[in-house]
PDB file of C-alpha atoms in Angstrom:
ATOM      1  CA  UNK A   1     -58.533 -29.842 -21.573  1.00  0.00           C
ATOM      2  CA  UNK A   2     -60.897 -31.659 -23.943  1.00  0.00           C
ATOM      3  CA  UNK A   3     -58.068 -32.092 -26.465  1.00  0.00           C
ATOM      4  CA  UNK A   4     -55.590 -33.630 -24.001  1.00  0.00           C
ATOM      5  CA  UNK A   5     -57.000 -37.216 -24.180  1.00  0.00           C
ATOM      6  CA  UNK A   6     -57.020 -36.986 -27.995  1.00  0.00           C
ATOM      7  CA  UNK A   7     -53.410 -35.795 -27.994  1.00  0.00           C
ATOM      8  CA  UNK A   8     -52.381 -38.655 -25.693  1.00  0.00           C
ATOM      9  CA  UNK A   9     -54.144 -41.162 -27.961  1.00  0.00           C
ATOM     10  CA  UNK A  10     -52.458 -39.687 -31.025  1.00  0.00           C
ATOM     11  CA  UNK A  11     -49.091 -39.948 -29.280  1.00  0.00           C
ATOM     12  CA  UNK A  12     -49.746 -43.596 -28.420  1.00  0.00           C
ATOM     13  CA  UNK A  13     -50.719 -44.385 -32.006  1.00  0.00           C
ATOM     14  CA  UNK A  14     -47.653 -42.599 -33.288  1.00  0.00           C
ATOM     15  CA  UNK A  15     -45.411 -44.720 -31.037  1.00  0.00           C
ATOM     16  CA  UNK A  16     -47.406 -47.923 -31.727  1.00  0.00           C
ATOM     17  CA  UNK A  17     -48.134 -48.313 -28.026  1.00  0.00           C
ATOM     18  CA  UNK A  18     -50.835 -50.530 -26.570  1.00  0.00           C
ATOM     19  CA  UNK A  19     -53.826 -48.808 -24.905  1.00  0.00           C
ATOM     20  CA  UNK A  20     -52.976 -47.768 -21.329  1.00  0.00           C
ATOM     21  CA  UNK A  21     -53.875 -49.990 -18.411  1.00  0.00           C
ATOM     22  CA  UNK A  22     -56.422 -47.942 -16.493  1.00  0.00           C
ATOM     23  CA  UNK A  23     -55.934 -48.630 -12.799  1.00  0.00           C
ATOM     24  CA  UNK A  24     -57.940 -47.030 -10.001  1.00  0.00           C
ATOM     25  CA  UNK A  25     -57.401 -47.589  -6.281  1.00  0.00           C
ATOM     26  CA  UNK A  26     -58.525 -46.224  -2.951  1.00  0.00           C
ATOM     27  CA  UNK A  27     -56.159 -43.581  -1.492  1.00  0.00           C
ATOM     28  CA  UNK A  28     -54.213 -45.907   0.898  1.00  0.00           C
ATOM     29  CA  UNK A  29     -53.419 -48.237  -2.000  1.00  0.00           C
ATOM     30  CA  UNK A  30     -52.674 -45.500  -4.536  1.00  0.00           C
ATOM     31  CA  UNK A  31     -50.247 -43.955  -2.056  1.00  0.00           C
ATOM     32  CA  UNK A  32     -47.842 -46.862  -1.494  1.00  0.00           C
ATOM     33  CA  UNK A  33     -48.811 -50.271  -2.892  1.00  0.00           C
ATOM     34  CA  UNK A  34     -49.800 -49.361  -6.451  1.00  0.00           C
ATOM     35  CA  UNK A  35     -46.803 -47.120  -7.300  1.00  0.00           C
ATOM     36  CA  UNK A  36     -44.371 -49.861  -6.271  1.00  0.00           C
ATOM     37  CA  UNK A  37     -46.368 -52.505  -8.136  1.00  0.00           C
ATOM     38  CA  UNK A  38     -46.609 -50.467 -11.332  1.00  0.00           C
ATOM     39  CA  UNK A  39     -42.859 -49.778 -11.184  1.00  0.00           C
ATOM     40  CA  UNK A  40     -42.249 -53.546 -11.084  1.00  0.00           C
ATOM     41  CA  UNK A  41     -44.721 -54.063 -13.929  1.00  0.00           C
ATOM     42  CA  UNK A  42     -42.755 -51.548 -16.000  1.00  0.00           C
ATOM     43  CA  UNK A  43     -39.638 -53.718 -15.663  1.00  0.00           C
ATOM     44  CA  UNK A  44     -41.502 -56.769 -16.974  1.00  0.00           C
ATOM     45  CA  UNK A  45     -43.585 -54.953 -19.591  1.00  0.00           C
ATOM     46  CA  UNK A  46     -41.668 -51.759 -20.434  1.00  0.00           C
ATOM     47  CA  UNK A  47     -44.008 -50.859 -23.310  1.00  0.00           C
ATOM     48  CA  UNK A  48     -47.247 -51.144 -21.309  1.00  0.00           C
ATOM     49  CA  UNK A  49     -48.473 -47.608 -20.482  1.00  0.00           C
ATOM     50  CA  UNK A  50     -50.494 -47.149 -17.287  1.00  0.00           C
ATOM     51  CA  UNK A  51     -52.912 -44.598 -15.892  1.00  0.00           C
ATOM     52  CA  UNK A  52     -53.306 -44.551 -12.105  1.00  0.00           C
ATOM     53  CA  UNK A  53     -56.184 -42.766 -10.362  1.00  0.00           C
ATOM     54  CA  UNK A  54     -57.319 -42.599  -6.745  1.00  0.00           C
ATOM     55  CA  UNK A  55     -60.977 -42.656  -5.639  1.00  0.00           C
ATOM     56  CA  UNK A  56     -63.214 -44.114  -2.919  1.00  0.00           C
ATOM     57  CA  UNK A  57     -64.717 -47.549  -3.528  1.00  0.00           C
ATOM     58  CA  UNK A  58     -68.113 -46.239  -4.685  1.00  0.00           C
ATOM     59  CA  UNK A  59     -66.411 -44.207  -7.439  1.00  0.00           C
ATOM     60  CA  UNK A  60     -64.245 -47.186  -8.383  1.00  0.00           C
ATOM     61  CA  UNK A  61     -67.386 -49.248  -8.962  1.00  0.00           C
ATOM     62  CA  UNK A  62     -68.903 -46.485 -11.076  1.00  0.00           C
ATOM     63  CA  UNK A  63     -65.722 -46.182 -13.132  1.00  0.00           C
ATOM     64  CA  UNK A  64     -65.625 -49.939 -13.791  1.00  0.00           C
ATOM     65  CA  UNK A  65     -69.293 -50.052 -14.781  1.00  0.00           C
ATOM     66  CA  UNK A  66     -68.795 -47.171 -17.217  1.00  0.00           C
ATOM     67  CA  UNK A  67     -65.715 -48.990 -18.663  1.00  0.00           C
ATOM     68  CA  UNK A  68     -63.557 -46.012 -17.700  1.00  0.00           C
ATOM     69  CA  UNK A  69     -61.157 -48.280 -15.769  1.00  0.00           C
ATOM     70  CA  UNK A  70     -59.838 -51.806 -16.265  1.00  0.00           C
ATOM     71  CA  UNK A  71     -58.958 -52.703 -12.675  1.00  0.00           C
ATOM     72  CA  UNK A  72     -59.893 -51.388  -9.246  1.00  0.00           C
ATOM     73  CA  UNK A  73     -58.176 -52.058  -5.935  1.00  0.00           C
ATOM     74  CA  UNK A  74     -60.003 -51.542  -2.670  1.00  0.00           C
ATOM     75  CA  UNK A  75     -60.034 -52.607   0.970  1.00  0.00           C
ATOM     76  CA  UNK A  76     -63.795 -53.232   0.754  1.00  0.00           C
ATOM     77  CA  UNK A  77     -66.001 -55.666  -1.148  1.00  0.00           C
ATOM     78  CA  UNK A  78     -68.732 -53.523  -2.791  1.00  0.00           C
ATOM     79  CA  UNK A  79     -70.971 -56.614  -3.226  1.00  0.00           C
ATOM     80  CA  UNK A  80     -72.212 -55.426  -6.620  1.00  0.00           C
ATOM     81  CA  UNK A  81     -73.715 -58.042  -8.987  1.00  0.00           C
ATOM     82  CA  UNK A  82     -71.749 -56.774 -12.011  1.00  0.00           C
ATOM     83  CA  UNK A  83     -68.420 -56.415 -10.193  1.00  0.00           C
ATOM     84  CA  UNK A  84     -66.093 -59.387  -9.810  1.00  0.00           C
ATOM     85  CA  UNK A  85     -64.335 -59.142  -6.441  1.00  0.00           C
ATOM     86  CA  UNK A  86     -61.162 -61.178  -5.903  1.00  0.00           C
ATOM     87  CA  UNK A  87     -59.395 -61.188  -2.486  1.00  0.00           C
ATOM     88  CA  UNK A  88     -55.633 -60.793  -2.889  1.00  0.00           C
ATOM     89  CA  UNK A  89     -54.242 -60.427   0.649  1.00  0.00           C
ATOM     90  CA  UNK A  90     -55.346 -60.077   4.262  1.00  0.00           C
ATOM     91  CA  UNK A  91     -54.226 -57.849   7.126  1.00  0.00           C
ATOM     92  CA  UNK A  92     -55.376 -56.178  10.351  1.00  0.00           C
ATOM     93  CA  UNK A  93     -56.398 -52.677  11.348  1.00  0.00           C
ATOM     94  CA  UNK A  94     -53.645 -50.807  13.171  1.00  0.00           C
ATOM     95  CA  UNK A  95     -53.433 -48.158  15.864  1.00  0.00           C
ATOM     96  CA  UNK A  96     -51.432 -45.014  15.083  1.00  0.00           C
ATOM     97  CA  UNK A  97     -49.956 -43.102  17.993  1.00  0.00           C
ATOM     98  CA  UNK A  98     -47.353 -40.356  18.448  1.00  0.00           C
ATOM     99  CA  UNK A  99     -43.786 -41.546  18.746  1.00  0.00           C
ATOM    100  CA  UNK A 100     -43.118 -42.910  22.240  1.00  0.00           C
ATOM    101  CA  UNK A 101     -46.799 -43.372  23.151  1.00  0.00           C
ATOM    102  CA  UNK A 102     -46.619 -47.180  22.981  1.00  0.00           C
ATOM    103  CA  UNK A 103     -44.343 -49.233  25.175  1.00  0.00           C
ATOM    104  CA  UNK A 104     -41.100 -50.407  23.505  1.00  0.00           C
ATOM    105  CA  UNK A 105     -41.664 -53.651  21.544  1.00  0.00           C
ATOM    106  CA  UNK A 106     -45.402 -53.583  22.337  1.00  0.00           C
ATOM    107  CA  UNK A 107     -47.000 -56.172  20.008  1.00  0.00           C
ATOM    108  CA  UNK A 108     -50.673 -55.151  20.259  1.00  0.00           C
ATOM    109  CA  UNK A 109     -53.081 -52.874  22.104  1.00  0.00           C
ATOM    110  CA  UNK A 110     -56.425 -53.793  23.610  1.00  0.00           C
ATOM    111  CA  UNK A 111     -59.483 -51.771  22.712  1.00  0.00           C
ATOM    112  CA  UNK A 112     -60.004 -51.234  26.442  1.00  0.00           C
ATOM    113  CA  UNK A 113     -56.690 -49.357  26.546  1.00  0.00           C
ATOM    114  CA  UNK A 114     -58.254 -46.722  24.280  1.00  0.00           C
ATOM    115  CA  UNK A 115     -60.924 -45.778  26.822  1.00  0.00           C
ATOM    116  CA  UNK A 116     -60.917 -42.031  27.430  1.00  0.00           C
ATOM    117  CA  UNK A 117     -58.217 -41.352  24.837  1.00  0.00           C
ATOM    118  CA  UNK A 118     -58.328 -38.476  22.362  1.00  0.00           C
ATOM    119  CA  UNK A 119     -58.829 -39.998  18.913  1.00  0.00           C
ATOM    120  CA  UNK A 120     -59.291 -38.923  15.300  1.00  0.00           C
ATOM    121  CA  UNK A 121     -62.501 -40.164  13.655  1.00  0.00           C
ATOM    122  CA  UNK A 122     -63.357 -41.045  10.068  1.00  0.00           C
ATOM    123  CA  UNK A 123     -66.066 -39.236   8.158  1.00  0.00           C
ATOM    124  CA  UNK A 124     -67.933 -40.982   5.351  1.00  0.00           C
ATOM    125  CA  UNK A 125     -69.133 -44.450   4.407  1.00  0.00           C
ATOM    126  CA  UNK A 126     -66.221 -46.719   5.352  1.00  0.00           C
ATOM    127  CA  UNK A 127     -67.891 -50.135   5.919  1.00  0.00           C
ATOM    128  CA  UNK A 128     -65.624 -50.889   8.883  1.00  0.00           C
ATOM    129  CA  UNK A 129     -66.311 -47.612  10.670  1.00  0.00           C
ATOM    130  CA  UNK A 130     -69.782 -48.238  12.177  1.00  0.00           C
ATOM    131  CA  UNK A 131     -68.879 -51.561  13.833  1.00  0.00           C
ATOM    132  CA  UNK A 132     -65.541 -50.244  15.074  1.00  0.00           C
ATOM    133  CA  UNK A 133     -66.996 -46.974  16.333  1.00  0.00           C
ATOM    134  CA  UNK A 134     -69.742 -48.847  18.194  1.00  0.00           C
ATOM    135  CA  UNK A 135     -67.065 -50.828  20.015  1.00  0.00           C
ATOM    136  CA  UNK A 136     -65.159 -47.659  20.878  1.00  0.00           C
ATOM    137  CA  UNK A 137     -68.258 -45.832  22.082  1.00  0.00           C
ATOM    138  CA  UNK A 138     -69.085 -48.804  24.340  1.00  0.00           C
ATOM    139  CA  UNK A 139     -65.868 -48.215  26.291  1.00  0.00           C
ATOM    140  CA  UNK A 140     -66.097 -46.443  29.637  1.00  0.00           C
ATOM    141  CA  UNK A 141     -65.146 -43.690  29.396  1.00  0.00           C
ATOM    142  CA  UNK A 142     -65.624 -43.490  25.637  1.00  0.00           C
ATOM    143  CA  UNK A 143     -62.769 -42.016  23.569  1.00  0.00           C
ATOM    144  CA  UNK A 144     -62.990 -38.315  22.848  1.00  0.00           C
ATOM    145  CA  UNK A 145     -63.348 -37.690  19.078  1.00  0.00           C
ATOM    146  CA  UNK A 146     -63.249 -33.980  18.338  1.00  0.00           C
ATOM    147  CA  UNK A 147     -61.945 -34.162  14.761  1.00  0.00           C
ATOM    148  CA  UNK A 148     -63.182 -36.283  11.849  1.00  0.00           C
ATOM    149  CA  UNK A 149     -61.497 -36.517   8.451  1.00  0.00           C
ATOM    150  CA  UNK A 150     -62.234 -38.163   5.113  1.00  0.00           C
ATOM    151  CA  UNK A 151     -59.336 -40.614   4.564  1.00  0.00           C
ATOM    152  CA  UNK A 152     -56.921 -42.756   6.545  1.00  0.00           C
ATOM    153  CA  UNK A 153     -54.041 -40.706   5.146  1.00  0.00           C
ATOM    154  CA  UNK A 154     -55.603 -37.595   6.665  1.00  0.00           C
ATOM    155  CA  UNK A 155     -55.980 -39.476   9.960  1.00  0.00           C
ATOM    156  CA  UNK A 156     -52.252 -40.145   9.886  1.00  0.00           C
ATOM    157  CA  UNK A 157     -51.586 -36.444   9.297  1.00  0.00           C
ATOM    158  CA  UNK A 158     -53.777 -35.522  12.284  1.00  0.00           C
ATOM    159  CA  UNK A 159     -51.866 -37.944  14.533  1.00  0.00           C
ATOM    160  CA  UNK A 160     -48.622 -36.394  13.331  1.00  0.00           C
ATOM    161  CA  UNK A 161     -50.083 -32.974  14.224  1.00  0.00           C
ATOM    162  CA  UNK A 162     -50.751 -34.165  17.797  1.00  0.00           C
ATOM    163  CA  UNK A 163     -54.558 -34.464  17.531  1.00  0.00           C
ATOM    164  CA  UNK A 164     -54.644 -37.900  19.191  1.00  0.00           C
ATOM    165  CA  UNK A 165     -54.706 -41.573  18.199  1.00  0.00           C
ATOM    166  CA  UNK A 166     -56.221 -43.170  15.083  1.00  0.00           C
ATOM    167  CA  UNK A 167     -57.140 -46.618  13.770  1.00  0.00           C
ATOM    168  CA  UNK A 168     -56.143 -47.113  10.128  1.00  0.00           C
ATOM    169  CA  UNK A 169     -55.601 -49.755   7.461  1.00  0.00           C
ATOM    170  CA  UNK A 170     -52.253 -51.624   7.445  1.00  0.00           C
ATOM    171  CA  UNK A 171     -50.948 -49.902   4.295  1.00  0.00           C
ATOM    172  CA  UNK A 172     -51.394 -46.433   5.789  1.00  0.00           C
ATOM    173  CA  UNK A 173     -49.782 -47.801   8.956  1.00  0.00           C
ATOM    174  CA  UNK A 174     -46.685 -48.910   7.018  1.00  0.00           C
ATOM    175  CA  UNK A 175     -46.070 -45.406   5.757  1.00  0.00           C
ATOM    176  CA  UNK A 176     -46.769 -43.975   9.208  1.00  0.00           C
ATOM    177  CA  UNK A 177     -44.237 -46.311  10.839  1.00  0.00           C
ATOM    178  CA  UNK A 178     -41.622 -45.280   8.292  1.00  0.00           C
ATOM    179  CA  UNK A 179     -42.488 -41.670   9.158  1.00  0.00           C
ATOM    180  CA  UNK A 180     -41.779 -42.219  12.858  1.00  0.00           C
ATOM    181  CA  UNK A 181     -45.214 -42.855  14.372  1.00  0.00           C
ATOM    182  CA  UNK A 182     -45.895 -45.735  16.779  1.00  0.00           C
ATOM    183  CA  UNK A 183     -47.922 -48.539  15.172  1.00  0.00           C
ATOM    184  CA  UNK A 184     -49.412 -51.797  16.477  1.00  0.00           C
ATOM    185  CA  UNK A 185     -52.462 -54.008  15.751  1.00  0.00           C
ATOM    186  CA  UNK A 186     -55.610 -54.077  17.853  1.00  0.00           C
ATOM    187  CA  UNK A 187     -56.548 -56.967  20.110  1.00  0.00           C
ATOM    188  CA  UNK A 188     -58.870 -58.646  19.404  1.00  0.00           C
ATOM    189  CA  UNK A 189     -57.753 -58.250  15.806  1.00  0.00           C
ATOM    190  CA  UNK A 190     -59.998 -56.477  13.293  1.00  0.00           C
ATOM    191  CA  UNK A 191     -59.305 -58.155   9.897  1.00  0.00           C
ATOM    192  CA  UNK A 192     -59.235 -56.300   6.604  1.00  0.00           C
ATOM    193  CA  UNK A 193     -58.719 -57.602   3.059  1.00  0.00           C
ATOM    194  CA  UNK A 194     -57.316 -56.259  -0.179  1.00  0.00           C
ATOM    195  CA  UNK A 195     -59.638 -56.829  -3.149  1.00  0.00           C
ATOM    196  CA  UNK A 196     -59.190 -56.619  -6.912  1.00  0.00           C
ATOM    197  CA  UNK A 197     -62.355 -55.311  -8.595  1.00  0.00           C
ATOM    198  CA  UNK A 198     -63.238 -55.705 -12.265  1.00  0.00           C
ATOM    199  CA  UNK A 199     -66.282 -55.589 -14.529  1.00  0.00           C
ATOM    200  CA  UNK A 200     -67.678 -59.109 -14.418  1.00  0.00           C
ATOM    201  CA  UNK A 201     -68.401 -59.338 -18.161  1.00  0.00           C
ATOM    202  CA  UNK A 202     -64.941 -58.287 -19.388  1.00  0.00           C
ATOM    203  CA  UNK A 203     -62.046 -60.623 -20.182  1.00  0.00           C
ATOM    204  CA  UNK A 204     -58.893 -59.967 -18.149  1.00  0.00           C
ATOM    205  CA  UNK A 205     -55.952 -58.853 -20.344  1.00  0.00           C
ATOM    206  CA  UNK A 206     -52.607 -60.578 -19.839  1.00  0.00           C
ATOM    207  CA  UNK A 207     -51.015 -57.337 -18.607  1.00  0.00           C
ATOM    208  CA  UNK A 208     -53.679 -56.988 -15.892  1.00  0.00           C
ATOM    209  CA  UNK A 209     -53.081 -60.595 -14.816  1.00  0.00           C
ATOM    210  CA  UNK A 210     -49.370 -59.824 -14.529  1.00  0.00           C
ATOM    211  CA  UNK A 211     -50.102 -56.702 -12.490  1.00  0.00           C
ATOM    212  CA  UNK A 212     -52.421 -58.653 -10.167  1.00  0.00           C
ATOM    213  CA  UNK A 213     -49.679 -61.190  -9.485  1.00  0.00           C
ATOM    214  CA  UNK A 214     -47.266 -58.349  -8.671  1.00  0.00           C
ATOM    215  CA  UNK A 215     -49.791 -56.550  -6.445  1.00  0.00           C
ATOM    216  CA  UNK A 216     -50.519 -59.759  -4.522  1.00  0.00           C
ATOM    217  CA  UNK A 217     -46.813 -60.440  -3.991  1.00  0.00           C
ATOM    218  CA  UNK A 218     -46.111 -56.873  -2.894  1.00  0.00           C
ATOM    219  CA  UNK A 219     -49.144 -56.704  -0.574  1.00  0.00           C
ATOM    220  CA  UNK A 220     -48.312 -59.989   1.150  1.00  0.00           C
ATOM    221  CA  UNK A 221     -44.722 -58.854   1.673  1.00  0.00           C
ATOM    222  CA  UNK A 222     -45.832 -55.498   3.104  1.00  0.00           C
ATOM    223  CA  UNK A 223     -48.414 -57.044   5.424  1.00  0.00           C
ATOM    224  CA  UNK A 224     -45.962 -59.677   6.636  1.00  0.00           C
ATOM    225  CA  UNK A 225     -43.591 -56.917   7.698  1.00  0.00           C
TER     226      UNK A 225
END
């Protein structure tokens, strides 16, 4: 295992390849947005190797500070003094429900409509969770949350398994809609942004700038849909 990075470096040198672009994103972004964006980057820069990892935002920050990654993508601003945070696109949190739970062509759902419903909760340090959960717990009756999971993708899986409803980011919602679940935004809307994270004291390579332009274009198109 210790030799594998050396072997990859030797292979790159042998083929006269540039160093790989080291990209790290939170799971919702590494699942859908980043693979499509990197595939488009490959068409523009076919000789630019990439390494894609998935981690929570706190680990992304650590990886950038240790110079282990060149670019991070997250749905949260870590507000770290050494991390440059650039907003790329904006969306809204979405409700996931089993197929047929929402009315046909329903455009949004009020938080009040979730009173007393069985829901899947999120475990961990998601910055949006405390404020959102406080609003849900203020409903009468409060939603019943018997199961908590670590990621939005796992929340989607629990909804698919019939465990209840869930509130997730718009990128997870896109995949869930394609998989047959009912999806709609909350009302009032709960905004969420896509951020590019980088080490503040590093110059941005041209290939990363190209990737950022692709990611922004792809994210805006996905969120508009």
